[in-house]
Amino acid sequence: MLLEMGLVAAGVPFGWLWRNSVRVIAFVGRGLTWTVRLMLFLLGLSLGADASLLAQMRTLGLRAACISGFSVLGCVVAAWILGRFVFTGREEDRERAPGEEKPHSAAEGGVGGSLMVLAFFFVGVVTGRVDILPTWIVHGPASLWTLYVLLFAAGMSLGFDLRALGIIRELRGRILLVPFGVIVGTLCGSTIAWLVLSCWLDDGLVETLAVGAGFGYYSLATVIMTRLGDPALGSVALLSNMMHEVLALTLPPLMVRLAGRLAPVMAGGAAAMDTCLPVIARYSGERCAILAMFSGMCLTLLVPVLVPALMALR
């Protein structure tokens, strides 16, 4: 976590130095878009190349898809409520950098932008499945280095308008409502997912809530559940939180149009502070990126607390 935060911080002064260059700002914006697409392609590539994970998709994919889908939906609804009654549009639009486009116009056509990045993910899955790329690309550190580039570029994006940092001082206690809204939205969405799944599967409510409480942090949630003696549930957590992250990376244009600029922040969950941060900065703006870093950090710290606590209730 420290390395990821350090990369974002390192990009801020470079963004500040080039804050008056329209060409650099446009270049970073386009770079974020294409780097996110590459990140989704590489994520799909690793999934398609893992035969055991694909086999789990057939048996456990329904549970994972249902939990992730309703969890993200719950976060989007919570974001709409906060945006409507707590964070007003006037506050969000204030102090926009000169020449900065509104997030709606940068959203690449809403549904079209989401379908484009989603297509990169599925192309990656198919490419990994047919096994036509060298092993060093599929299993190498390409996705890690892509993430590093993403985070540095996100830091530059923040540096273009350092006035956005004042949002923490302006919002004061209200900023805590963002991670709290993610928690409530995720748990409510997971509960609905349990009600739906109970029509076909014998799933427990607590287990479903524990999977949702990964907040998109699939690696940590999976390790915790596996170490607690439930590898099957750990597999569901892996798939569900991977899907959560994919949805948070691919749907921000649509989320912004339907529920406002807070939606990508809250849908990103714990990943809002790293993997999803560039997407949030691209579609929601730098001020919301500050909220994303704060919320993602809080949720990352809560995952190793909430997941074991819920598992203990079984």
PDB file of C-alpha atoms in Angstrom:
ATOM      1  CA  MET A   1       0.000   0.000   0.000  1.00  0.00           C
ATOM      2  CA  LEU A   2       2.868   2.388   0.779  1.00  0.00           C
ATOM      3  CA  LEU A   3       4.397   1.910  -2.667  1.00  0.00           C
ATOM      4  CA  GLU A   4       1.093   2.620  -4.402  1.00  0.00           C
ATOM      5  CA  MET A   5       0.520   5.764  -2.354  1.00  0.00           C
ATOM      6  CA  GLY A   6       4.117   6.825  -2.999  1.00  0.00           C
ATOM      7  CA  LEU A   7       3.643   6.576  -6.770  1.00  0.00           C
ATOM      8  CA  VAL A   8       0.541   8.760  -6.596  1.00  0.00           C
ATOM      9  CA  ALA A   9       2.383  11.287  -4.420  1.00  0.00           C
ATOM     10  CA  ALA A  10       5.357  11.283  -6.816  1.00  0.00           C
ATOM     11  CA  GLY A  11       3.128  12.189  -9.739  1.00  0.00           C
ATOM     12  CA  VAL A  12       1.562  15.208  -8.006  1.00  0.00           C
ATOM     13  CA  PRO A  13       4.559  17.610  -8.322  1.00  0.00           C
ATOM     14  CA  PHE A  14       4.980  16.712 -12.006  1.00  0.00           C
ATOM     15  CA  GLY A  15       1.320  17.495 -12.582  1.00  0.00           C
ATOM     16  CA  TRP A  16       1.709  20.803 -10.761  1.00  0.00           C
ATOM     17  CA  LEU A  17       4.719  21.759 -12.909  1.00  0.00           C
ATOM     18  CA  TRP A  18       2.736  21.096 -16.113  1.00  0.00           C
ATOM     19  CA  ARG A  19      -0.624  22.358 -14.838  1.00  0.00           C
ATOM     20  CA  ASN A  20      -0.771  25.163 -17.422  1.00  0.00           C
ATOM     21  CA  SER A  21       0.052  22.968 -20.411  1.00  0.00           C
ATOM     22  CA  VAL A  22      -3.112  22.009 -22.274  1.00  0.00           C
ATOM     23  CA  ARG A  23      -1.160  19.478 -24.343  1.00  0.00           C
ATOM     24  CA  VAL A  24       0.251  17.689 -21.299  1.00  0.00           C
ATOM     25  CA  ILE A  25      -3.158  17.600 -19.594  1.00  0.00           C
ATOM     26  CA  ALA A  26      -4.739  16.154 -22.736  1.00  0.00           C
ATOM     27  CA  PHE A  27      -1.883  13.654 -23.144  1.00  0.00           C
ATOM     28  CA  VAL A  28      -2.247  12.422 -19.553  1.00  0.00           C
ATOM     29  CA  GLY A  29      -6.002  12.101 -20.036  1.00  0.00           C
ATOM     30  CA  ARG A  30      -5.590   9.994 -23.163  1.00  0.00           C
ATOM     31  CA  GLY A  31      -2.819   8.027 -21.474  1.00  0.00           C
ATOM     32  CA  LEU A  32      -5.088   7.203 -18.556  1.00  0.00           C
ATOM     33  CA  THR A  33      -7.785   5.980 -20.918  1.00  0.00           C
ATOM     34  CA  TRP A  34      -5.513   3.637 -22.858  1.00  0.00           C
ATOM     35  CA  THR A  35      -3.594   2.439 -19.815  1.00  0.00           C
ATOM     36  CA  VAL A  36      -6.873   1.479 -18.130  1.00  0.00           C
ATOM     37  CA  ARG A  37      -7.814  -0.465 -21.250  1.00  0.00           C
ATOM     38  CA  LEU A  38      -4.455  -2.241 -21.155  1.00  0.00           C
ATOM     39  CA  MET A  39      -4.971  -3.011 -17.466  1.00  0.00           C
ATOM     40  CA  LEU A  40      -8.352  -4.602 -18.211  1.00  0.00           C
ATOM     41  CA  PHE A  41      -6.853  -6.599 -21.085  1.00  0.00           C
ATOM     42  CA  LEU A  42      -4.098  -7.961 -18.846  1.00  0.00           C
ATOM     43  CA  LEU A  43      -6.606  -8.790 -16.096  1.00  0.00           C
ATOM     44  CA  GLY A  44      -8.701 -10.715 -18.607  1.00  0.00           C
ATOM     45  CA  LEU A  45      -5.560 -12.362 -19.961  1.00  0.00           C
ATOM     46  CA  SER A  46      -4.601 -13.740 -16.544  1.00  0.00           C
ATOM     47  CA  LEU A  47      -8.147 -14.985 -15.991  1.00  0.00           C
ATOM     48  CA  GLY A  48      -8.384 -16.683 -19.376  1.00  0.00           C
ATOM     49  CA  ALA A  49      -5.024 -18.381 -18.910  1.00  0.00           C
ATOM     50  CA  ASP A  50      -6.045 -19.914 -15.558  1.00  0.00           C
ATOM     51  CA  ALA A  51      -7.961 -23.091 -16.413  1.00  0.00           C
ATOM     52  CA  SER A  52      -8.823 -23.850 -12.789  1.00  0.00           C
ATOM     53  CA  LEU A  53     -10.276 -20.366 -12.301  1.00  0.00           C
ATOM     54  CA  LEU A  54     -12.336 -20.697 -15.466  1.00  0.00           C
ATOM     55  CA  ALA A  55     -13.646 -24.031 -14.180  1.00  0.00           C
ATOM     56  CA  GLN A  56     -14.688 -22.291 -10.969  1.00  0.00           C
ATOM     57  CA  MET A  57     -16.496 -19.705 -13.051  1.00  0.00           C
ATOM     58  CA  ARG A  58     -18.885 -22.434 -14.178  1.00  0.00           C
ATOM     59  CA  THR A  59     -19.663 -23.696 -10.682  1.00  0.00           C
ATOM     60  CA  LEU A  60     -19.217 -20.641  -8.477  1.00  0.00           C
ATOM     61  CA  GLY A  61     -19.595 -17.855 -11.004  1.00  0.00           C
ATOM     62  CA  LEU A  62     -23.316 -17.397 -10.368  1.00  0.00           C
ATOM     63  CA  ARG A  63     -22.760 -16.691  -6.685  1.00  0.00           C
ATOM     64  CA  ALA A  64     -19.832 -14.393  -7.391  1.00  0.00           C
ATOM     65  CA  ALA A  65     -21.600 -12.467 -10.155  1.00  0.00           C
ATOM     66  CA  CYS A  66     -24.730 -11.973  -8.077  1.00  0.00           C
ATOM     67  CA  ILE A  67     -22.848 -10.729  -5.008  1.00  0.00           C
ATOM     68  CA  SER A  68     -20.569  -8.406  -6.967  1.00  0.00           C
ATOM     69  CA  GLY A  69     -23.379  -7.037  -9.117  1.00  0.00           C
ATOM     70  CA  PHE A  70     -25.695  -6.203  -6.231  1.00  0.00           C
ATOM     71  CA  SER A  71     -22.803  -4.891  -4.107  1.00  0.00           C
ATOM     72  CA  VAL A  72     -21.797  -2.424  -6.811  1.00  0.00           C
ATOM     73  CA  LEU A  73     -25.446  -1.490  -7.329  1.00  0.00           C
ATOM     74  CA  GLY A  74     -25.817  -0.839  -3.597  1.00  0.00           C
ATOM     75  CA  CYS A  75     -22.776   1.454  -3.672  1.00  0.00           C
ATOM     76  CA  VAL A  76     -24.144   3.345  -6.675  1.00  0.00           C
ATOM     77  CA  VAL A  77     -27.493   3.862  -4.943  1.00  0.00           C
ATOM     78  CA  ALA A  78     -25.706   5.051  -1.787  1.00  0.00           C
ATOM     79  CA  ALA A  79     -23.652   7.455  -3.931  1.00  0.00           C
ATOM     80  CA  TRP A  80     -26.827   8.847  -5.493  1.00  0.00           C
ATOM     81  CA  ILE A  81     -28.322   9.422  -2.042  1.00  0.00           C
ATOM     82  CA  LEU A  82     -25.188  11.172  -0.754  1.00  0.00           C
ATOM     83  CA  GLY A  83     -24.896  13.227  -3.912  1.00  0.00           C
ATOM     84  CA  ARG A  84     -28.516  14.270  -3.671  1.00  0.00           C
ATOM     85  CA  PHE A  85     -28.703  15.144   0.014  1.00  0.00           C
ATOM     86  CA  VAL A  86     -25.136  15.639   1.320  1.00  0.00           C
ATOM     87  CA  PHE A  87     -22.676  16.559  -1.455  1.00  0.00           C
ATOM     88  CA  THR A  88     -24.409  19.132  -3.632  1.00  0.00           C
ATOM     89  CA  GLY A  89     -23.671  19.704  -7.296  1.00  0.00           C
ATOM     90  CA  ARG A  90     -22.537  23.244  -6.511  1.00  0.00           C
ATOM     91  CA  GLU A  91     -19.821  21.892  -4.206  1.00  0.00           C
ATOM     92  CA  GLU A  92     -18.651  19.345  -6.767  1.00  0.00           C
ATOM     93  CA  ASP A  93     -18.394  21.835  -9.616  1.00  0.00           C
ATOM     94  CA  ARG A  94     -16.605  24.552  -7.642  1.00  0.00           C
ATOM     95  CA  GLU A  95     -12.894  25.142  -8.227  1.00  0.00           C
ATOM     96  CA  ARG A  96     -12.623  23.239 -11.484  1.00  0.00           C
ATOM     97  CA  ALA A  97      -9.272  23.798 -13.144  1.00  0.00           C
ATOM     98  CA  PRO A  98      -9.259  26.240 -16.065  1.00  0.00           C
ATOM     99  CA  GLY A  99     -10.032  24.444 -19.299  1.00  0.00           C
ATOM    100  CA  GLU A 100     -10.987  21.204 -17.539  1.00  0.00           C
ATOM    101  CA  GLU A 101     -13.887  19.428 -19.180  1.00  0.00           C
ATOM    102  CA  LYS A 102     -16.862  18.364 -17.207  1.00  0.00           C
ATOM    103  CA  PRO A 103     -16.727  14.658 -16.371  1.00  0.00           C
ATOM    104  CA  HIS A 104     -19.893  14.029 -18.366  1.00  0.00           C
ATOM    105  CA  SER A 105     -18.293  15.234 -21.576  1.00  0.00           C
ATOM    106  CA  ALA A 106     -15.156  13.228 -20.825  1.00  0.00           C
ATOM    107  CA  ALA A 107     -17.113  10.078 -20.266  1.00  0.00           C
ATOM    108  CA  GLU A 108     -16.744   8.889 -23.849  1.00  0.00           C
ATOM    109  CA  GLY A 109     -20.417   8.588 -24.532  1.00  0.00           C
ATOM    110  CA  GLY A 110     -21.549   6.882 -21.326  1.00  0.00           C
ATOM    111  CA  VAL A 111     -22.531   3.341 -22.306  1.00  0.00           C
ATOM    112  CA  GLY A 112     -20.155   3.409 -25.286  1.00  0.00           C
ATOM    113  CA  GLY A 113     -17.171   4.123 -23.054  1.00  0.00           C
ATOM    114  CA  SER A 114     -18.118   1.296 -20.688  1.00  0.00           C
ATOM    115  CA  LEU A 115     -18.584  -1.169 -23.545  1.00  0.00           C
ATOM    116  CA  MET A 116     -15.210  -0.210 -24.996  1.00  0.00           C
ATOM    117  CA  VAL A 117     -13.202  -0.958 -21.854  1.00  0.00           C
ATOM    118  CA  LEU A 118     -15.319  -4.058 -21.175  1.00  0.00           C
ATOM    119  CA  ALA A 119     -14.443  -5.278 -24.669  1.00  0.00           C
ATOM    120  CA  PHE A 120     -10.733  -5.046 -23.811  1.00  0.00           C
ATOM    121  CA  PHE A 121     -11.338  -7.298 -20.796  1.00  0.00           C
ATOM    122  CA  PHE A 122     -13.155  -9.963 -22.809  1.00  0.00           C
ATOM    123  CA  VAL A 123     -10.556  -9.835 -25.582  1.00  0.00           C
ATOM    124  CA  GLY A 124      -7.983 -10.508 -22.868  1.00  0.00           C
ATOM    125  CA  VAL A 125      -9.980 -13.491 -21.579  1.00  0.00           C
ATOM    126  CA  VAL A 126     -10.246 -14.994 -25.070  1.00  0.00           C
ATOM    127  CA  THR A 127      -6.574 -14.345 -25.796  1.00  0.00           C
ATOM    128  CA  GLY A 128      -5.545 -16.043 -22.565  1.00  0.00           C
ATOM    129  CA  ARG A 129      -7.878 -18.968 -23.259  1.00  0.00           C
ATOM    130  CA  VAL A 130      -6.465 -19.728 -26.716  1.00  0.00           C
ATOM    131  CA  ASP A 131      -2.915 -19.412 -25.343  1.00  0.00           C
ATOM    132  CA  ILE A 132      -1.327 -17.541 -28.257  1.00  0.00           C
ATOM    133  CA  LEU A 133       0.885 -15.156 -26.286  1.00  0.00           C
ATOM    134  CA  PRO A 134       4.290 -16.002 -24.773  1.00  0.00           C
ATOM    135  CA  THR A 135       4.278 -17.123 -21.148  1.00  0.00           C
ATOM    136  CA  TRP A 136       6.363 -14.156 -20.026  1.00  0.00           C
ATOM    137  CA  ILE A 137       3.572 -11.812 -21.095  1.00  0.00           C
ATOM    138  CA  VAL A 138       0.762 -13.794 -19.477  1.00  0.00           C
ATOM    139  CA  HIS A 139       2.521 -14.552 -16.202  1.00  0.00           C
ATOM    140  CA  GLY A 140       5.026 -11.701 -16.153  1.00  0.00           C
ATOM    141  CA  PRO A 141       4.911  -8.408 -14.259  1.00  0.00           C
ATOM    142  CA  ALA A 142       3.228  -6.479 -17.096  1.00  0.00           C
ATOM    143  CA  SER A 143       0.022  -5.851 -15.136  1.00  0.00           C
ATOM    144  CA  LEU A 144       2.013  -4.674 -12.120  1.00  0.00           C
ATOM    145  CA  TRP A 145       4.032  -2.174 -14.138  1.00  0.00           C
ATOM    146  CA  THR A 146       0.867  -1.012 -15.894  1.00  0.00           C
ATOM    147  CA  LEU A 147      -0.655  -0.339 -12.501  1.00  0.00           C
ATOM    148  CA  TYR A 148       2.413   1.665 -11.500  1.00  0.00           C
ATOM    149  CA  VAL A 149       2.080   3.811 -14.616  1.00  0.00           C
ATOM    150  CA  LEU A 150      -1.607   4.278 -13.877  1.00  0.00           C
ATOM    151  CA  LEU A 151      -0.945   5.452 -10.341  1.00  0.00           C
ATOM    152  CA  PHE A 152       1.786   7.890 -11.379  1.00  0.00           C
ATOM    153  CA  ALA A 153      -0.468   9.338 -14.086  1.00  0.00           C
ATOM    154  CA  ALA A 154      -3.284   9.605 -11.549  1.00  0.00           C
ATOM    155  CA  GLY A 155      -0.940  11.567  -9.295  1.00  0.00           C
ATOM    156  CA  MET A 156      -0.182  13.929 -12.179  1.00  0.00           C
ATOM    157  CA  SER A 157      -3.895  14.357 -12.733  1.00  0.00           C
ATOM    158  CA  LEU A 158      -4.290  15.372  -9.103  1.00  0.00           C
ATOM    159  CA  GLY A 159      -1.366  17.785  -9.418  1.00  0.00           C
ATOM    160  CA  PHE A 160      -3.086  19.647 -12.255  1.00  0.00           C
ATOM    161  CA  ASP A 161      -5.426  21.186  -9.650  1.00  0.00           C
ATOM    162  CA  LEU A 162      -4.010  21.113  -6.117  1.00  0.00           C
ATOM    163  CA  ARG A 163      -6.936  23.207  -4.938  1.00  0.00           C
ATOM    164  CA  ALA A 164      -8.861  19.935  -4.938  1.00  0.00           C
ATOM    165  CA  LEU A 165      -6.933  18.927  -1.814  1.00  0.00           C
ATOM    166  CA  GLY A 166      -8.949  21.540   0.061  1.00  0.00           C
ATOM    167  CA  ILE A 167     -11.970  19.266  -0.171  1.00  0.00           C
ATOM    168  CA  ILE A 168     -10.792  17.370   2.932  1.00  0.00           C
ATOM    169  CA  ARG A 169     -10.769  20.585   4.948  1.00  0.00           C
ATOM    170  CA  GLU A 170     -14.095  21.736   3.491  1.00  0.00           C
ATOM    171  CA  LEU A 171     -15.995  18.515   4.076  1.00  0.00           C
ATOM    172  CA  ARG A 172     -14.558  17.761   7.520  1.00  0.00           C
ATOM    173  CA  GLY A 173     -16.699  15.060   9.141  1.00  0.00           C
ATOM    174  CA  ARG A 174     -18.809  14.561   6.039  1.00  0.00           C
ATOM    175  CA  ILE A 175     -15.904  12.873   4.275  1.00  0.00           C
ATOM    176  CA  LEU A 176     -16.414   9.879   6.584  1.00  0.00           C
ATOM    177  CA  LEU A 177     -19.830   9.365   4.997  1.00  0.00           C
ATOM    178  CA  VAL A 178     -18.141   8.162   1.804  1.00  0.00           C
ATOM    179  CA  PRO A 179     -16.533   4.951   3.195  1.00  0.00           C
ATOM    180  CA  PHE A 180     -19.527   4.521   5.524  1.00  0.00           C
ATOM    181  CA  GLY A 181     -21.834   4.706   2.506  1.00  0.00           C
ATOM    182  CA  VAL A 182     -19.722   2.079   0.734  1.00  0.00           C
ATOM    183  CA  ILE A 183     -20.058  -0.257   3.700  1.00  0.00           C
ATOM    184  CA  VAL A 184     -23.821   0.219   3.990  1.00  0.00           C
ATOM    185  CA  GLY A 185     -24.368  -0.015   0.229  1.00  0.00           C
ATOM    186  CA  THR A 186     -22.221  -3.137  -0.070  1.00  0.00           C
ATOM    187  CA  LEU A 187     -23.862  -4.957   2.831  1.00  0.00           C
ATOM    188  CA  CYS A 188     -27.357  -4.030   1.644  1.00  0.00           C
ATOM    189  CA  GLY A 189     -26.502  -5.173  -1.866  1.00  0.00           C
ATOM    190  CA  SER A 190     -24.999  -8.404  -0.535  1.00  0.00           C
ATOM    191  CA  THR A 191     -28.167  -9.041   1.457  1.00  0.00           C
ATOM    192  CA  ILE A 192     -30.277  -8.675  -1.683  1.00  0.00           C
ATOM    193  CA  ALA A 193     -27.869 -11.020  -3.470  1.00  0.00           C
ATOM    194  CA  TRP A 194     -28.381 -13.581  -0.695  1.00  0.00           C
ATOM    195  CA  LEU A 195     -32.167 -13.314  -1.064  1.00  0.00           C
ATOM    196  CA  VAL A 196     -31.873 -13.915  -4.796  1.00  0.00           C
ATOM    197  CA  LEU A 197     -29.390 -16.774  -4.472  1.00  0.00           C
ATOM    198  CA  SER A 198     -31.437 -18.475  -1.748  1.00  0.00           C
ATOM    199  CA  CYS A 199     -34.036 -19.307  -4.393  1.00  0.00           C
ATOM    200  CA  TRP A 200     -31.574 -21.725  -6.029  1.00  0.00           C
ATOM    201  CA  LEU A 201     -28.629 -22.235  -3.689  1.00  0.00           C
ATOM    202  CA  ASP A 202     -28.197 -22.971  -0.011  1.00  0.00           C
ATOM    203  CA  ASP A 203     -26.109 -19.905   0.767  1.00  0.00           C
ATOM    204  CA  GLY A 204     -25.794 -18.400   4.226  1.00  0.00           C
ATOM    205  CA  LEU A 205     -26.371 -14.687   4.802  1.00  0.00           C
ATOM    206  CA  VAL A 206     -23.214 -14.244   6.873  1.00  0.00           C
ATOM    207  CA  GLU A 207     -21.029 -15.918   4.242  1.00  0.00           C
ATOM    208  CA  THR A 208     -22.523 -13.727   1.519  1.00  0.00           C
ATOM    209  CA  LEU A 209     -21.915 -10.593   3.591  1.00  0.00           C
ATOM    210  CA  ALA A 210     -18.314 -11.688   4.221  1.00  0.00           C
ATOM    211  CA  VAL A 211     -17.697 -12.049   0.488  1.00  0.00           C
ATOM    212  CA  GLY A 212     -19.139  -8.589  -0.147  1.00  0.00           C
ATOM    213  CA  ALA A 213     -17.044  -7.124   2.682  1.00  0.00           C
ATOM    214  CA  GLY A 214     -13.959  -7.632   0.542  1.00  0.00           C
ATOM    215  CA  PHE A 215     -14.951  -4.326  -1.121  1.00  0.00           C
ATOM    216  CA  GLY A 216     -13.123  -5.342  -4.299  1.00  0.00           C
ATOM    217  CA  TYR A 217      -9.920  -6.279  -2.431  1.00  0.00           C
ATOM    218  CA  TYR A 218      -9.949  -9.799  -3.875  1.00  0.00           C
ATOM    219  CA  SER A 219      -6.454 -10.895  -2.871  1.00  0.00           C
ATOM    220  CA  LEU A 220      -6.816 -10.127   0.841  1.00  0.00           C
ATOM    221  CA  ALA A 221     -10.410 -11.356   1.159  1.00  0.00           C
ATOM    222  CA  THR A 222      -9.513 -14.636  -0.547  1.00  0.00           C
ATOM    223  CA  VAL A 223      -6.493 -15.257   1.684  1.00  0.00           C
ATOM    224  CA  ILE A 224      -8.467 -14.522   4.862  1.00  0.00           C
ATOM    225  CA  MET A 225     -11.321 -16.889   3.994  1.00  0.00           C
ATOM    226  CA  THR A 226      -9.002 -19.656   2.823  1.00  0.00           C
ATOM    227  CA  ARG A 227      -6.958 -19.421   6.024  1.00  0.00           C
ATOM    228  CA  LEU A 228     -10.151 -19.585   8.056  1.00  0.00           C
ATOM    229  CA  GLY A 229     -10.787 -23.027   6.581  1.00  0.00           C
ATOM    230  CA  ASP A 230     -13.249 -22.325   3.755  1.00  0.00           C
ATOM    231  CA  PRO A 231     -11.395 -22.537   0.412  1.00  0.00           C
ATOM    232  CA  ALA A 232     -14.667 -22.819  -1.548  1.00  0.00           C
ATOM    233  CA  LEU A 233     -15.919 -19.548  -0.092  1.00  0.00           C
ATOM    234  CA  GLY A 234     -12.452 -18.122  -0.716  1.00  0.00           C
ATOM    235  CA  SER A 235     -12.876 -18.957  -4.398  1.00  0.00           C
ATOM    236  CA  VAL A 236     -16.244 -17.177  -4.430  1.00  0.00           C
ATOM    237  CA  ALA A 237     -14.587 -14.174  -2.765  1.00  0.00           C
ATOM    238  CA  LEU A 238     -11.830 -14.179  -5.387  1.00  0.00           C
ATOM    239  CA  LEU A 239     -14.244 -14.266  -8.310  1.00  0.00           C
ATOM    240  CA  SER A 240     -16.754 -11.857  -6.768  1.00  0.00           C
ATOM    241  CA  ASN A 241     -14.225  -9.209  -5.832  1.00  0.00           C
ATOM    242  CA  MET A 242     -12.461  -9.544  -9.190  1.00  0.00           C
ATOM    243  CA  MET A 243     -15.817  -8.943 -10.868  1.00  0.00           C
ATOM    244  CA  HIS A 244     -16.403  -6.037  -8.484  1.00  0.00           C
ATOM    245  CA  GLU A 245     -13.144  -4.447  -9.604  1.00  0.00           C
ATOM    246  CA  VAL A 246     -13.899  -5.058 -13.285  1.00  0.00           C
ATOM    247  CA  LEU A 247     -17.314  -3.407 -12.918  1.00  0.00           C
ATOM    248  CA  ALA A 248     -15.727  -0.471 -11.081  1.00  0.00           C
ATOM    249  CA  LEU A 249     -13.191  -0.080 -13.898  1.00  0.00           C
ATOM    250  CA  THR A 250     -15.581  -0.451 -16.826  1.00  0.00           C
ATOM    251  CA  LEU A 251     -18.798   1.291 -15.770  1.00  0.00           C
ATOM    252  CA  PRO A 252     -17.766   4.750 -14.444  1.00  0.00           C
ATOM    253  CA  PRO A 253     -19.018   6.603 -17.546  1.00  0.00           C
ATOM    254  CA  LEU A 254     -22.475   5.105 -17.065  1.00  0.00           C
ATOM    255  CA  MET A 255     -22.336   5.529 -13.279  1.00  0.00           C
ATOM    256  CA  VAL A 256     -21.526   9.226 -13.589  1.00  0.00           C
ATOM    257  CA  ARG A 257     -24.475   9.779 -15.899  1.00  0.00           C
ATOM    258  CA  LEU A 258     -26.957   7.875 -13.748  1.00  0.00           C
ATOM    259  CA  ALA A 259     -25.853   8.589 -10.170  1.00  0.00           C
ATOM    260  CA  GLY A 260     -23.342  11.444 -10.226  1.00  0.00           C
ATOM    261  CA  ARG A 261     -19.616  11.803  -9.718  1.00  0.00           C
ATOM    262  CA  LEU A 262     -19.516  10.014  -6.361  1.00  0.00           C
ATOM    263  CA  ALA A 263     -20.696   6.748  -7.916  1.00  0.00           C
ATOM    264  CA  PRO A 264     -17.310   5.596  -9.319  1.00  0.00           C
ATOM    265  CA  VAL A 265     -15.654   6.575  -6.013  1.00  0.00           C
ATOM    266  CA  MET A 266     -17.971   4.406  -3.937  1.00  0.00           C
ATOM    267  CA  ALA A 267     -18.263   1.581  -6.463  1.00  0.00           C
ATOM    268  CA  GLY A 268     -14.466   1.252  -6.436  1.00  0.00           C
ATOM    269  CA  GLY A 269     -14.510   0.206  -2.790  1.00  0.00           C
ATOM    270  CA  ALA A 270     -11.055  -0.563  -1.433  1.00  0.00           C
ATOM    271  CA  ALA A 271      -9.612  -0.425  -4.970  1.00  0.00           C
ATOM    272  CA  ALA A 272     -10.628   3.248  -5.255  1.00  0.00           C
ATOM    273  CA  MET A 273      -7.247   4.253  -3.804  1.00  0.00           C
ATOM    274  CA  ASP A 274      -5.139   2.364  -6.342  1.00  0.00           C
ATOM    275  CA  THR A 275      -6.426   0.357  -9.319  1.00  0.00           C
ATOM    276  CA  CYS A 276      -9.590   2.407  -9.824  1.00  0.00           C
ATOM    277  CA  LEU A 277      -8.092   5.784  -8.925  1.00  0.00           C
ATOM    278  CA  PRO A 278      -7.047   6.745 -12.479  1.00  0.00           C
ATOM    279  CA  VAL A 279     -10.526   5.916 -13.791  1.00  0.00           C
ATOM    280  CA  ILE A 280     -12.110   7.972 -11.028  1.00  0.00           C
ATOM    281  CA  ALA A 281      -9.826  10.921 -11.768  1.00  0.00           C
ATOM    282  CA  ARG A 282     -10.663  10.599 -15.476  1.00  0.00           C
ATOM    283  CA  TYR A 283     -14.443  10.490 -15.197  1.00  0.00           C
ATOM    284  CA  SER A 284     -15.256  12.084 -11.824  1.00  0.00           C
ATOM    285  CA  GLY A 285     -12.526  14.720 -11.570  1.00  0.00           C
ATOM    286  CA  GLU A 286      -9.621  15.443  -9.251  1.00  0.00           C
ATOM    287  CA  ARG A 287     -11.754  16.486  -6.278  1.00  0.00           C
ATOM    288  CA  CYS A 288     -13.504  13.114  -6.269  1.00  0.00           C
ATOM    289  CA  ALA A 289     -10.118  11.413  -6.660  1.00  0.00           C
ATOM    290  CA  ILE A 290      -9.154  12.881  -3.282  1.00  0.00           C
ATOM    291  CA  LEU A 291     -12.310  11.349  -1.794  1.00  0.00           C
ATOM    292  CA  ALA A 292     -11.435   8.060  -3.487  1.00  0.00           C
ATOM    293  CA  MET A 293      -7.981   7.942  -1.896  1.00  0.00           C
ATOM    294  CA  PHE A 294      -9.400   8.633   1.557  1.00  0.00           C
ATOM    295  CA  SER A 295     -12.281   6.170   1.200  1.00  0.00           C
ATOM    296  CA  GLY A 296     -10.125   3.439  -0.332  1.00  0.00           C
ATOM    297  CA  MET A 297      -7.578   3.729   2.453  1.00  0.00           C
ATOM    298  CA  CYS A 298     -10.266   3.443   5.137  1.00  0.00           C
ATOM    299  CA  LEU A 299     -11.858   0.414   3.472  1.00  0.00           C
ATOM    300  CA  THR A 300      -8.497  -1.286   2.905  1.00  0.00           C
ATOM    301  CA  LEU A 301      -7.823  -1.051   6.626  1.00  0.00           C
ATOM    302  CA  LEU A 302     -11.322  -2.362   7.429  1.00  0.00           C
ATOM    303  CA  VAL A 303     -11.240  -5.464   5.194  1.00  0.00           C
ATOM    304  CA  PRO A 304      -8.971  -7.524   7.526  1.00  0.00           C
ATOM    305  CA  VAL A 305     -11.282  -6.546  10.398  1.00  0.00           C
ATOM    306  CA  LEU A 306     -14.764  -6.962   8.905  1.00  0.00           C
ATOM    307  CA  VAL A 307     -14.214 -10.187   6.961  1.00  0.00           C
ATOM    308  CA  PRO A 308     -12.915 -12.243   9.941  1.00  0.00           C
ATOM    309  CA  ALA A 309     -15.555 -10.696  12.197  1.00  0.00           C
ATOM    310  CA  LEU A 310     -18.343 -11.779   9.837  1.00  0.00           C
ATOM    311  CA  MET A 311     -16.804 -15.217   9.362  1.00  0.00           C
ATOM    312  CA  ALA A 312     -16.756 -15.629  13.150  1.00  0.00           C
ATOM    313  CA  LEU A 313     -20.542 -15.233  13.225  1.00  0.00           C
ATOM    314  CA  ARG A 314     -21.155 -18.400  11.221  1.00  0.00           C
TER     315      ARG A 314
END
